[in-house]
Structures are given as C-alpha cells and as structure tokens.
Short mmCIF file of C-alpha atoms in Angstrom, two decimals:
data_model
loop_
_atom_site.label_atom_id
_atom_site.label_comp_id
_atom_site.label_asym_id
_atom_site.label_seq_id
_atom_site.Cartn_x
_atom_site.Cartn_y
_atom_site.Cartn_z
CA MET A 1 37.60 199.30 59.61
CA SER A 2 37.41 200.36 56.11
CA TRP A 3 34.41 201.34 53.85
CA ASP A 4 33.43 200.74 50.30
CA ASN A 5 30.36 201.15 48.20
CA ASN A 6 28.63 198.16 49.53
CA GLY A 7 28.99 199.32 53.09
CA PRO A 8 31.45 199.01 55.97
CA ARG A 9 33.82 196.02 55.95
CA ALA A 10 36.21 194.77 58.73
CA GLY A 11 39.94 194.19 58.29
CA PHE A 12 43.49 195.52 58.61
CA VAL A 13 45.21 198.19 56.60
CA VAL A 14 48.71 197.10 55.10
CA PRO A 15 51.35 199.82 54.96
CA PRO A 16 53.27 200.38 51.71
CA MET A 17 56.73 198.68 51.17
CA PRO A 18 59.78 200.69 51.68
CA SER A 19 61.76 201.58 48.56
CA ALA A 20 65.04 200.05 49.83
CA PRO A 21 65.70 197.74 52.78
CA PRO A 22 66.86 199.47 55.86
CA PRO A 23 70.55 199.67 56.53
CA ALA A 24 71.82 196.76 58.21
CA PRO A 25 74.23 196.85 61.04
CA ALA A 26 77.94 197.09 60.05
CA ASP A 27 79.31 193.62 59.31
CA GLY A 28 83.13 193.36 58.46
CA LEU A 29 82.63 189.57 57.46
CA ARG A 30 79.96 190.63 54.88
CA ALA A 31 82.20 193.54 53.61
CA ALA A 32 85.00 191.01 53.12
CA ALA A 33 82.79 188.63 51.38
CA VAL A 34 81.53 191.27 48.89
CA ALA A 35 85.11 192.37 48.17
CA LEU A 36 86.26 188.71 47.74
CA LEU A 37 83.54 187.89 45.35
CA ASN A 38 84.23 191.16 43.24
CA LEU A 39 87.87 189.87 42.91
CA CYS A 40 86.75 186.98 40.69
CA GLY A 41 86.17 189.55 37.90
CA LEU A 42 82.41 188.78 37.38
CA GLY A 43 81.00 191.34 40.02
CA LEU A 44 79.18 188.63 42.07
CA GLY A 45 79.73 190.62 45.26
CA TYR A 46 77.52 193.41 43.58
CA ALA A 47 74.92 190.74 42.58
CA LEU A 48 74.53 189.64 46.31
CA VAL A 49 74.01 193.38 47.45
CA ARG A 50 71.63 194.06 44.52
CA ARG A 51 73.96 196.46 42.58
CA ARG A 52 73.18 194.85 39.02
CA GLY A 53 74.60 197.89 37.25
CA LEU A 54 77.98 197.66 38.79
CA MET A 55 77.83 193.96 38.15
CA ALA A 56 77.28 194.53 34.44
CA LEU A 57 80.32 196.96 34.54
CA CYS A 58 82.47 194.18 35.92
CA TRP A 59 81.37 191.88 33.16
CA VAL A 60 82.19 194.56 30.49
CA ALA A 61 85.72 195.03 32.00
CA THR A 62 86.30 191.32 31.97
CA ALA A 63 84.98 190.76 28.55
CA LEU A 64 87.31 193.63 27.18
CA LEU A 65 90.26 191.93 28.87
CA LEU A 66 89.28 188.67 27.23
CA LEU A 67 88.97 190.46 23.77
CA VAL A 68 92.55 191.75 24.20
CA ALA A 69 94.01 188.42 25.58
CA LEU A 70 92.33 186.07 23.29
CA PRO A 71 93.39 184.09 21.26
CA ALA A 72 96.50 183.57 23.29
CA ASP A 73 99.65 185.18 21.68
CA PRO A 74 103.33 184.23 22.36
CA ASP A 75 103.70 187.93 23.51
CA GLY A 76 101.02 187.68 26.09
CA VAL A 77 98.52 190.28 27.23
CA PRO A 78 99.81 193.88 26.87
CA GLY A 79 101.22 195.06 30.21
CA ALA A 80 99.04 198.24 30.10
CA ALA A 81 95.78 196.19 29.86
CA VAL A 82 96.82 194.04 32.76
CA VAL A 83 97.64 197.00 34.97
CA VAL A 84 94.27 198.69 34.13
CA TYR A 85 92.32 195.53 34.85
CA LEU A 86 93.97 194.90 38.15
CA VAL A 87 93.44 198.37 39.18
CA PHE A 88 89.79 198.11 38.30
CA LEU A 89 89.38 194.86 40.18
CA GLY A 90 91.02 196.55 43.27
CA LEU A 91 88.54 199.42 43.06
CA ALA A 92 85.62 197.03 42.68
CA ALA A 93 86.81 194.99 45.67
CA VAL A 94 87.17 198.28 47.86
CA HIS A 95 83.90 199.62 46.72
CA GLY A 96 82.24 196.26 47.29
CA ALA A 97 83.52 196.15 50.77
CA VAL A 98 82.16 199.74 51.54
CA VAL A 99 78.75 198.67 50.01
CA GLY A 100 78.66 195.28 51.82
CA LEU A 101 79.49 196.76 55.17
CA ARG A 102 75.83 197.81 55.82
CA THR A 103 74.01 196.00 53.13
CA ARG A 104 72.44 192.62 53.72
CA LEU A 105 73.24 189.84 51.26
CA VAL A 106 70.46 188.46 49.09
CA TRP A 107 72.14 185.07 49.56
CA PRO A 108 73.62 183.16 51.26
CA PRO A 109 72.21 183.91 54.65
CA ARG A 110 75.58 183.87 56.46
CA ALA A 111 78.56 186.12 55.60
CA TRP A 112 81.05 183.29 56.31
CA LEU A 113 79.31 181.07 53.60
CA ALA A 114 79.85 184.03 51.10
CA ILE A 115 83.46 184.22 52.06
CA ALA A 116 83.88 180.58 51.46
CA LEU A 117 82.12 180.87 48.07
CA GLY A 118 84.38 183.82 47.15
CA GLY A 119 87.32 181.73 47.97
CA VAL A 120 86.07 179.04 45.70
CA LEU A 121 85.38 181.38 42.79
CA LEU A 122 88.80 182.87 43.07
CA ALA A 123 90.02 179.65 41.64
CA VAL A 124 88.26 180.76 38.29
CA PRO A 125 90.59 183.55 37.42
CA THR A 126 93.61 181.61 38.90
CA GLY A 127 92.71 178.71 36.77
CA GLY A 128 92.24 181.11 33.75
CA VAL A 129 95.62 182.49 34.18
CA VAL A 130 97.11 179.04 34.33
CA LEU A 131 95.11 178.04 31.26
CA TYR A 132 96.01 181.18 29.44
CA ASP A 133 99.74 180.48 30.20
CA GLY A 134 99.29 177.13 28.79
CA ALA A 135 97.71 178.50 25.73
CA ARG A 136 100.29 181.04 25.46
CA ASP A 137 103.18 178.38 25.64
CA GLU A 138 101.35 176.65 22.85
CA ALA A 139 101.18 179.70 20.71
CA THR A 140 104.83 180.16 21.37
CA GLU A 141 105.48 176.50 20.23
CA ALA A 142 103.48 176.95 17.15
CA MET A 143 105.44 180.17 16.41
CA LEU A 144 108.74 178.46 16.85
CA MET A 145 107.64 175.50 14.62
CA ASP A 146 106.51 177.98 11.95
CA ARG A 147 109.91 179.60 12.18
CA LEU A 148 111.59 176.24 11.92
CA GLU A 149 109.54 175.31 8.83
CA ARG A 150 110.28 178.62 7.02
CA ALA A 151 114.01 177.91 7.75
CA ASP A 152 113.58 174.45 6.24
CA LYS A 153 112.03 176.04 3.12
CA LEU A 154 114.94 178.38 2.89
CA VAL A 155 117.30 175.34 2.85
CA GLN A 156 115.30 173.42 0.40
CA THR A 157 114.97 176.43 -2.00
CA ALA A 158 118.80 177.16 -1.73
CA GLY A 159 119.69 173.66 -2.50
CA LYS A 160 118.32 174.17 -6.05
CA GLN A 161 120.61 177.12 -6.62
CA PRO A 162 124.34 177.58 -7.15
CA PHE A 163 126.12 178.08 -3.71
CA ALA A 164 127.18 181.67 -4.54
CA THR A 165 123.52 182.63 -5.01
CA ALA A 166 122.27 180.54 -2.06
CA GLU A 167 124.83 181.31 0.53
CA ALA A 168 122.80 184.27 2.17
CA ASP A 169 119.82 181.99 2.45
CA TYR A 170 121.85 179.25 4.07
CA ARG A 171 123.16 181.80 6.50
CA ARG A 172 119.70 183.02 7.40
CA ALA A 173 118.57 179.51 8.03
CA LEU A 174 121.39 178.64 10.17
CA ALA A 175 120.70 181.76 12.22
CA VAL A 176 117.19 180.50 12.82
CA TYR A 177 118.56 177.12 13.85
CA ARG A 178 121.00 178.66 16.22
CA GLY A 179 118.38 181.02 17.72
CA LEU A 180 115.85 178.04 18.42
CA ARG A 181 118.59 176.07 20.14
CA GLY A 182 120.01 179.16 22.17
CA ASP A 183 116.88 181.10 22.88
CA HIS A 184 114.35 178.34 23.21
CA PRO A 185 116.24 175.23 24.22
CA GLY A 186 113.20 173.36 25.71
CA SER A 187 110.98 173.92 22.74
CA ARG A 188 109.66 171.22 20.43
CA ALA A 189 111.21 173.12 17.50
CA ALA A 190 114.59 173.24 19.18
CA ALA A 191 114.44 169.48 19.67
CA ARG A 192 114.05 168.98 15.95
CA VAL A 193 117.06 171.18 15.03
CA PRO A 194 119.70 168.33 15.25
CA ASP A 195 117.88 166.37 12.57
CA ARG A 196 117.43 169.58 10.43
CA LEU A 197 121.20 170.29 10.76
CA LYS A 198 121.96 166.95 9.15
CA THR A 199 119.66 167.94 6.41
CA TYR A 200 121.32 171.23 6.22
CA TYR A 201 124.84 169.79 5.71
CA ALA A 202 123.52 167.30 3.32
CA THR A 203 122.01 169.98 1.13
CA VAL A 204 124.87 172.47 1.40
CA GLY A 205 127.32 169.60 0.50
CA ALA A 206 125.33 168.10 -2.29
CA PRO A 207 127.74 168.91 -5.11
CA PHE A 208 130.29 166.46 -3.46
CA ASP A 209 127.84 163.66 -3.73
CA GLN A 210 127.10 164.57 -7.30
CA LYS A 211 130.91 164.36 -7.90
CA ASN A 212 130.92 167.97 -8.90
CA TYR A 213 134.21 168.45 -6.94
CA CYS A 214 135.06 172.02 -8.11
CA ASP A 215 131.54 173.23 -7.23
CA ALA A 216 131.78 171.36 -3.87
CA ILE A 217 134.84 173.37 -2.65
CA ALA A 218 133.08 176.53 -1.71
CA PRO A 219 130.11 175.14 0.15
CA LEU A 220 132.33 172.59 2.03
CA LYS A 221 134.51 175.47 3.14
CA TYR A 222 131.64 177.18 4.34
CA LEU A 223 130.47 174.39 6.41
CA ARG A 224 133.83 174.27 8.06
CA THR A 225 132.97 177.73 9.51
CA VAL A 226 129.64 176.67 10.91
CA PRO A 227 131.05 175.36 14.27
CA ARG A 228 132.36 178.92 15.02
CA THR A 229 128.76 180.03 15.54
CA MET A 230 126.82 176.82 16.35
CA GLY A 231 129.61 175.27 18.53
CA LYS A 232 131.25 171.93 18.15
CA ARG A 233 129.40 170.43 21.05
CA GLU A 234 126.06 171.46 19.51
CA LEU A 235 126.92 169.90 16.06
CA GLY A 236 128.72 166.80 17.27
CA ALA A 237 130.01 164.58 14.47
CA LEU A 238 128.86 167.23 11.99
CA SER A 239 131.57 169.57 13.03
CA THR A 240 134.19 167.49 11.12
CA TRP A 241 131.75 166.16 8.41
CA PRO A 242 133.07 168.49 5.66
CA ASP A 243 136.80 167.63 6.42
CA ASP A 244 137.37 164.51 4.25
CA ARG A 245 134.93 165.77 1.52
CA LEU A 246 136.90 169.01 1.24
CA ALA A 247 140.23 167.26 1.06
CA THR A 248 138.92 164.99 -1.74
CA SER A 249 137.30 167.79 -3.55
CA LEU A 250 140.32 169.95 -3.56
CA TYR A 251 142.42 167.07 -4.89
CA GLU A 252 140.06 165.99 -7.60
CA CYS A 253 139.31 169.57 -8.81
CA ALA A 254 143.06 170.38 -8.84
CA SER A 255 143.70 167.17 -10.73
CA GLN A 256 141.28 167.99 -13.32
CA SER A 257 142.61 171.55 -13.78
CA LEU A 258 146.17 170.07 -13.92
CA SER A 259 145.47 167.75 -16.69
CA GLY A 260 143.46 170.33 -18.51
CA GLY A 261 146.11 172.87 -18.37
CA GLU A 262 144.20 175.28 -16.27
CA ALA A 263 146.06 177.63 -13.81
CA ASP A 264 143.89 177.38 -10.63
CA TRP A 265 145.25 173.89 -9.76
CA THR A 266 148.09 175.34 -7.68
CA THR A 267 145.57 177.21 -5.42
CA HIS A 268 143.59 174.00 -4.67
CA PHE A 269 146.74 171.86 -4.22
CA SER A 270 148.16 174.58 -1.82
CA ASP A 271 144.99 174.63 0.23
CA LEU A 272 145.03 170.85 0.40
CA LEU A 273 148.71 170.67 1.48
CA THR A 274 148.40 173.27 4.07
CA THR A 275 144.82 172.55 5.40
CA PHE A 276 145.01 168.68 5.27
CA PRO A 277 148.73 167.88 5.05
CA ARG A 278 148.42 164.44 6.48
CA SER A 279 145.44 163.29 4.61
CA ALA A 280 145.23 160.67 2.02
CA SER A 281 144.48 163.21 -0.57
CA ALA A 282 147.45 165.26 0.21
CA ALA A 283 149.62 162.08 -0.34
CA LYS A 284 148.34 161.91 -3.88
CA VAL A 285 149.50 165.35 -4.80
CA GLU A 286 153.19 164.82 -5.68
CA PRO A 287 152.40 161.69 -7.85
CA ALA A 288 149.78 163.75 -9.70
CA VAL A 289 152.33 166.54 -10.30
CA LYS A 290 154.98 163.92 -11.30
CA THR A 291 152.64 162.55 -13.86
CA ALA A 292 151.82 165.97 -15.29
CA VAL A 293 155.47 166.73 -15.60
CA ASP A 294 156.14 163.42 -17.49
CA LYS A 295 153.25 164.15 -19.89
CA ALA A 296 154.64 167.49 -20.72
CA VAL A 297 158.25 166.29 -21.06
CA LYS A 298 156.88 163.81 -23.79
CA GLN A 299 154.96 166.71 -25.60
CA VAL A 300 158.30 168.34 -26.33
CA ALA A 301 159.00 165.70 -28.90
CA GLY A 302 155.60 166.22 -30.38
CA GLY A 303 154.13 168.48 -33.06
CA ASP A 304 154.25 171.78 -31.00
CA PRO A 305 157.31 171.76 -28.88
CA CYS A 306 157.19 175.51 -28.21
CA THR A 307 153.80 175.20 -26.50
CA ALA A 308 155.20 172.13 -24.55
CA VAL A 309 158.38 174.29 -23.48
CA GLN A 310 156.08 177.02 -22.38
CA HIS A 311 153.85 174.72 -20.43
CA LEU A 312 157.10 173.19 -18.86
CA ASN A 313 158.29 176.53 -17.86
CA SER A 314 155.10 177.37 -16.27
CA LEU A 315 154.67 173.94 -14.69
CA GLY A 316 158.25 174.31 -13.13
CA THR A 317 157.47 177.70 -11.47
CA GLN A 318 154.08 176.50 -10.22
CA VAL A 319 155.35 173.29 -8.70
CA ARG A 320 158.20 175.18 -6.99
CA ALA A 321 155.58 177.45 -5.17
CA LEU A 322 153.64 174.48 -3.78
CA PRO A 323 153.87 174.38 0.09
CA GLY A 324 155.10 170.69 0.60
CA GLU A 325 156.85 171.01 3.86
CA GLU A 326 153.93 170.22 6.26
CA ALA A 327 152.99 167.17 4.01
CA GLY A 328 156.64 166.03 3.91
CA VAL A 329 156.82 166.06 -0.07
CA ALA A 330 158.86 169.26 -0.49
CA ALA A 331 161.85 167.38 -1.65
CA GLU A 332 159.96 165.23 -4.32
CA LEU A 333 158.10 168.41 -5.54
CA GLY A 334 161.37 170.11 -5.85
CA LYS A 335 162.75 167.24 -8.14
CA ASP A 336 159.63 167.50 -10.28
CA ALA A 337 160.21 171.23 -10.72
CA ASP A 338 163.92 170.65 -11.54
CA ARG A 339 163.03 168.21 -14.12
CA ALA A 340 160.43 170.45 -15.67
CA ASP A 341 162.94 173.33 -15.83
CA THR A 342 165.76 171.22 -17.13
CA THR A 343 163.53 169.75 -19.95
CA ALA A 344 162.12 173.16 -20.77
CA ASP A 345 165.82 174.44 -21.24
CA SER A 346 166.82 171.63 -23.57
CA GLY A 347 163.45 171.66 -25.29
CA THR A 348 164.02 175.25 -26.24
CA TYR A 349 166.18 173.86 -29.03
CA ALA A 350 163.32 171.80 -30.48
CA CYS A 351 161.15 174.82 -30.25
CA GLY A 352 163.72 176.99 -32.15
CA VAL A 353 163.98 174.41 -34.84
CA ASP A 354 160.17 174.19 -35.18
CA GLN A 355 159.95 178.15 -35.53
CA TYR A 356 162.66 177.99 -38.15
CA LYS A 357 161.01 175.32 -40.18
CA HIS A 358 157.76 177.38 -40.13
CA GLY A 359 159.48 180.45 -41.17
CA ARG A 360 159.08 182.40 -37.92
CA PHE A 361 162.76 183.48 -38.22
CA ASP A 362 162.59 186.41 -35.68
CA GLU A 363 161.21 184.11 -33.03
CA ALA A 364 163.91 181.41 -33.87
CA VAL A 365 166.68 183.87 -33.45
CA THR A 366 165.57 184.79 -29.90
CA THR A 367 164.83 181.26 -28.96
CA MET A 368 168.14 179.86 -30.16
CA ASN A 369 170.10 182.63 -28.59
CA ASP A 370 168.52 181.93 -25.33
CA PHE A 371 169.19 178.26 -25.65
CA VAL A 372 172.87 178.99 -26.33
CA LYS A 373 173.02 181.36 -23.30
CA ASN A 374 171.26 178.83 -20.85
CA ASN A 375 172.91 175.59 -22.01
CA PRO A 376 176.72 176.03 -22.45
CA HIS A 377 177.47 172.33 -22.37
CA HIS A 378 174.53 171.10 -24.40
CA THR A 379 175.21 168.89 -27.31
CA ASN A 380 172.97 170.93 -29.57
CA ARG A 381 174.65 174.18 -28.59
CA ALA A 382 176.91 174.41 -31.74
CA ARG A 383 174.03 173.73 -34.14
CA ALA A 384 171.75 176.12 -32.35
CA GLN A 385 174.31 178.97 -32.83
CA LYS A 386 174.23 178.20 -36.61
CA ILE A 387 170.54 178.16 -36.79
CA ALA A 388 170.28 181.42 -34.99
CA ILE A 389 172.74 182.91 -37.71
CA ALA A 390 170.71 181.34 -40.57
CA ALA A 391 167.47 182.70 -39.10
CA GLU A 392 168.79 186.18 -38.93
CA ILE A 393 170.02 185.93 -42.50
CA ALA A 394 166.72 184.66 -43.47
CA GLN A 395 164.88 187.68 -42.04
CA THR A 396 166.68 189.76 -44.81
CA VAL A 397 167.01 186.94 -47.42
CA PRO A 398 163.89 184.72 -46.92
CA ALA A 399 165.45 182.10 -49.43
CA ALA A 400 168.23 181.43 -47.00
CA GLY A 401 165.81 179.84 -44.56
CA LYS A 402 164.52 177.02 -46.93
CA ARG A 403 166.94 174.58 -45.39
CA LEU A 404 167.97 173.90 -41.88
CA PRO A 405 171.61 174.39 -41.36
CA THR A 406 174.12 171.83 -40.29
CA THR A 407 177.24 171.90 -38.14
CA ALA A 408 179.38 171.53 -41.21
CA SER A 409 182.29 173.91 -41.94
CA GLY A 410 184.99 174.65 -44.34
CA GLY A 411 185.33 174.01 -48.07
CA SER A 412 187.51 174.17 -51.09
CA ILE A 413 186.67 177.59 -52.38
CA SER A 414 188.47 180.69 -51.11
CA VAL A 415 186.12 183.69 -50.48
CA THR A 416 187.55 187.02 -49.32
CA VAL A 417 185.19 189.42 -47.49
CA LYS A 418 186.13 193.08 -47.30
CA ASN A 419 184.51 195.73 -45.29
CA ASP A 420 183.65 198.96 -47.24
CA SER A 421 181.68 200.75 -44.23
CA PRO A 422 182.81 203.16 -41.62
CA ASP A 423 181.33 200.73 -38.96
CA ASP A 424 182.31 197.64 -37.23
CA ILE A 425 180.26 194.88 -38.84
CA THR A 426 179.21 191.29 -38.46
CA VAL A 427 179.35 189.11 -41.57
CA MET A 428 177.07 186.28 -41.64
CA TYR A 429 176.59 183.47 -44.16
CA THR A 430 174.68 180.33 -44.60
CA GLY A 431 174.25 177.66 -47.35
CA PRO A 432 176.29 174.43 -47.29
CA VAL A 433 177.95 175.80 -44.36
CA THR A 434 176.93 178.50 -41.80
CA GLY A 435 178.96 181.03 -39.83
CA SER A 436 179.66 184.49 -38.84
CA PHE A 437 182.69 186.72 -38.01
CA PRO A 438 183.40 190.44 -37.24
CA LEU A 439 185.28 192.85 -39.29
CA LYS A 440 186.66 196.16 -38.13
CA ALA A 441 185.51 199.42 -39.66
CA CYS A 442 187.21 201.01 -42.67
CA GLY A 443 188.29 204.29 -41.36
CA SER A 444 188.12 206.03 -44.78
CA CYS A 445 184.89 204.51 -45.81
CA THR A 446 181.39 205.87 -45.62
CA SER A 447 177.77 204.38 -45.76
CA TYR A 448 176.16 204.34 -49.11
CA SER A 449 172.92 205.81 -49.65
CA LEU A 450 170.26 203.40 -50.67
CA ALA A 451 169.76 205.14 -53.97
CA SER A 452 173.46 205.01 -55.07
CA THR A 453 173.42 201.15 -54.64
CA LEU A 454 170.62 201.01 -57.24
CA VAL A 455 172.56 202.79 -59.93
CA ARG A 456 173.99 200.45 -62.72
CA GLY A 457 177.65 199.87 -62.15
CA PHE A 458 177.65 200.27 -58.46
CA THR A 459 180.88 198.52 -57.30
CA PRO A 460 181.84 198.78 -53.66
CA CYS A 461 185.20 197.67 -52.30
CA ASN A 462 186.79 199.01 -55.58
CA ASP A 463 188.82 201.90 -54.43
CA SER A 464 192.52 200.98 -54.77
CA GLY A 465 193.47 203.81 -52.40
CA LYS A 466 191.61 202.42 -49.45
CA ASN A 467 192.86 199.73 -47.03
CA TYR A 468 189.72 197.50 -46.52
CA PRO A 469 189.45 195.38 -43.41
CA GLN A 470 189.17 191.81 -44.79
CA ARG A 471 189.00 188.14 -43.91
CA THR A 472 189.32 184.94 -46.17
CA ILE A 473 187.14 181.95 -45.49
CA ARG A 474 186.75 178.61 -47.33
CA LEU A 475 183.45 177.43 -48.49
CA PRO A 476 182.11 174.47 -50.46
CA ALA A 477 180.57 175.00 -53.84
CA GLY A 478 176.90 175.86 -53.96
CA THR A 479 174.81 178.94 -53.07
CA THR A 480 175.60 180.83 -50.02
CA TYR A 481 173.77 183.85 -48.73
CA PHE A 482 175.64 186.65 -47.25
CA VAL A 483 174.32 189.50 -44.87
CA HIS A 484 176.48 192.07 -43.15
CA LYS A 485 175.16 194.64 -40.78
CA ALA A 486 176.78 197.29 -38.61
CA ARG A 487 177.37 196.36 -34.99
CA SER A 488 176.20 199.79 -33.84
CA GLY A 489 174.51 202.76 -35.10
CA THR A 490 170.78 203.53 -36.13
CA GLY A 491 169.08 203.95 -39.45
CA LYS A 492 171.33 201.54 -41.22
CA SER A 493 170.01 198.50 -43.05
CA PRO A 494 171.89 195.12 -43.32
CA ALA A 495 173.25 194.57 -46.94
CA SER A 496 173.10 191.10 -48.55
CA ASP A 497 174.37 189.17 -51.38
CA THR A 498 173.80 185.79 -52.85
CA ALA A 499 176.81 183.98 -54.23
CA LYS A 500 176.83 180.83 -56.33
CA LEU A 501 180.16 179.40 -55.73
CA ARG A 502 181.89 177.04 -58.18
CA SER A 503 185.16 175.07 -57.86
CA GLY A 504 188.21 176.57 -59.48
CA TYR A 505 187.40 180.21 -58.68
CA ILE A 506 188.52 182.80 -56.08
CA TYR A 507 185.68 185.16 -54.89
CA THR A 508 185.80 188.44 -53.09
CA GLU A 509 182.65 189.42 -51.19
CA CYS A 510 182.24 193.07 -50.36
CA ALA A 511 180.35 194.06 -46.99
CA TYR A 512 178.92 197.56 -46.91
CA THR A 513 176.11 199.39 -45.25
CA THR A 514 173.44 201.59 -46.54
CA SER A 515 171.80 204.52 -44.90
CA PHE A 516 168.48 206.08 -45.70
CA GLY A 517 168.74 209.70 -46.50
CA TYR A 518 172.20 209.85 -47.66
#
C-alpha cells in the first residue's frame, strides 16, 4: 500500500529496470552468428548485440576501403589497404564472437536464423569483389584503349613528317602495338591492333604511293625490319608487303639518278641486285645501264667531249662494280662497262682536240699524250702526237696554236737545226707540218743568260770553232714555229723562234737554252 496527499491508496510498487540485460547463458551458435555477421563489413553482428559504436567503427573502416578502392583502377586496391582491412574484419569477427557468446540477440529470436542471415549477407562483399574485378577489368580496357589511341595519334602525326624525323615516333607506336598483342592478347585494344598495323604500314610507306621513290626507300627498308620484333605470324601478309614496293623504289630512284648524272645510283642498283636478284625490277637494271652508256657514247661527239669522256670513265668503273652475279646479268654489265671504257679511250682524242681549239694547251698536251699511250693502234694516234707537239709549242708561242695541225710531213725547203746548248734538247716545230726530234748536247757550249739574249747582235750557233750537233729537215713554205727545250735540268726556259720560210732559200735554225741568273 502506498500513500499520497489525498490519503492511502492500494497498488503494487514496480522495481526499477536494470541498466543492462543480465548475461545470457553461453551459446556457441550465437557467437558464430555475431562473428559471421561482422564479416560482411557492416558490423551487423554488433547491431544485434546492441554495440552501436563498434558497428559505426565497422562502417568507417568499410567506407575508408571504398574511398581507396573506388573508382576502380587497373592496378587494383593497394595491397597494404587490403591486408589492413582483412585484419580488421578478422578482429571484428573474433571480438563479435566473444561478445555474442553471452549476449542475447535483439533479433532474430533464434541463433540459427542469425547464422543463415549472416551467410546470406556474406554474398554482399563477395559480390562486391566480383563487381570490383569487373570494374577493374573495364578500367584496364579503357586504359589499353587510351594507349592504343595515343599510338594511333603518333602514327598519324608522324605521317605528316619526313621519315628521318618521324622514325622515332613510328618505333614508339610499334612498341605499343607489340605490347598490346603480347601483354594483353585478350583485350579489345589488342583485337584492334591488326587493323592498326595495316594503317601503320600504309602511313610509313605513303611516299611510294605518292611516287616519291627515292623518299620511299628508307621507310620501306624500315618496314622490312618490323617482322623481327612483331613476328611474321602476327603480321601475316604485311610481313612481305614492302618487298615489291622497295624493289620498285630502288629501281626507279636509281634510274632517275643515273639519267641525271648523280652518283648514288650504284648504291640503289647494288641493293636491288643483291636483295631482290630475281625480281622484275632487277631484270630492268642492265637495260637501263646499257641505255645510259649509249647516251654517254653519243655525247662524245657533242659540244663537250671532255665531260662526256669523264662521264664514260666514271660510268665504266661504276658499272663494273655492280654485283650482277646473283641476278645473272654480270656478263652483260661487263660488256657495258667495256664499251664505256673503250669509247672513253677513243673519245680522249676528241677531248684533246676540243681543249686545243679552246686554247687549253697544257690540258691538250696531257690528254693527247694519254691517248697516244693508251691507244697504240688507233687511227688517230699519229695526229694526236702532232697535236700534242703543237700544243706544247703553243704554251710558249700562243700564235702557234691558231691552227689545228695535220698529219702532213716534208717539204721543199731545207732547214738545218743546230744545238748551241750544253744539254740534250728536243726540237719541236709546227706550221704547215708538225714534228719533233732530239739533238745531242754540244759539249763545248753553255746556256745563255736571259739578259745576253736581249743584247743587239746576239747570234748563237756562230762560233766556227765549235762542232754543233745538227739535223736537217725539209719543210714547206710558210710560217713555222720552233721551240727547243732541254731534256733535263731545272731553271732553264725553252727557247723559241718563228721562221717565215720561202722557196729558194736554205735556212739554219739555232737551238739554245737560257738560264735565269747567268
């Protein structure tokens, strides 16, 4: 009975509620249920035993993991984060089992139902892992596609530049394609590489399609090296794609250089004959060379025979160096080289004549002497000897070179040439006829100083006490130019004389040498 201000009142007194439920009997199934529910990562085991703070801690841990893991990255979640999170879940499960062993569940009423719920909820993290792996795979695909697109842009940009500048970019792009096929063969990006390689080859080899054959050689040679890294099986028909194009480019570029007189044609023809000896392009090399030799031969009779001879000499040497054995054209090329050399030898005469006519007497002497030496049976050999003599005379007496000498000889006028010098000399003459002959030295004679020859009354070969070596020749009337020079010795200049010969007279010509400083 209780009392209040109004008087006594009948009823029961309610005892105060306890601060926590009394410990429950130990239950292993309940402990397992709490542990299992904590393993889902949301702390639901703690929720069922009224441990809200610990449940919130589980939420924080899971949220931190999601912040690290999302969005999905091709590299996945850092290993350290995964290890820390798994250790945390393990501790939460163990701790939840300890708490649940003697703590009644708020819900459900039976522990086995909680275990079943925990089993169902474990599908959440398991499904999350599966979904994350899928997202990670998609991120990887996106990364690979981005890598493929960047390689494509490299090729596209490189195609607008000269190959020498773009080669490094081509190699980088090829490395990307190779990496996609080798490291990620099942990816969408790898599946697109074969089509990209077709574009790659077309871009690198574009100068060929533009008929820039010389520019196409280097990129096509590069494309022939690609199978070494990509593999012929991977490339398929592309592995031989550059071959015919390169053979054609080598031929066309060499032909252009050959007709233009450039020197690099031999390099390209040599590459063609050794790399593609049985190709249709290689079969056209010898006809092209033969045409070039024919053209050069005709130029010997043109306005610049010396240049034509030089070209033929060079052409013969270059043709002889071509490797025609594998292509079966060595014999034909040898004939072309022989014809170039033979024509160059005989064309030397025309060159010497041209030099003489243009007053290049020193060059004409060398050219005609070479012609005489190299062509002992040529029909022009005798006249070449006379032109060489006249050219040498003209170096001292330019008037002697106004007319090209002939092969004429002899005449009606007697001319005796005496040697008034201490040296063996060569006497040369040109005019209506041209020739030369040697005279022995005069043992008692000396060279005249240049000054003494300028004194009025200077008369060499006029000492009756001396026995001058001499020779008599017969010349026709007209002007004859004489030059006589010592056959050895230095510091001695050739002496010269111009004689206007008339019939009915006998002439004496005196040969002497002058020395500076005497």
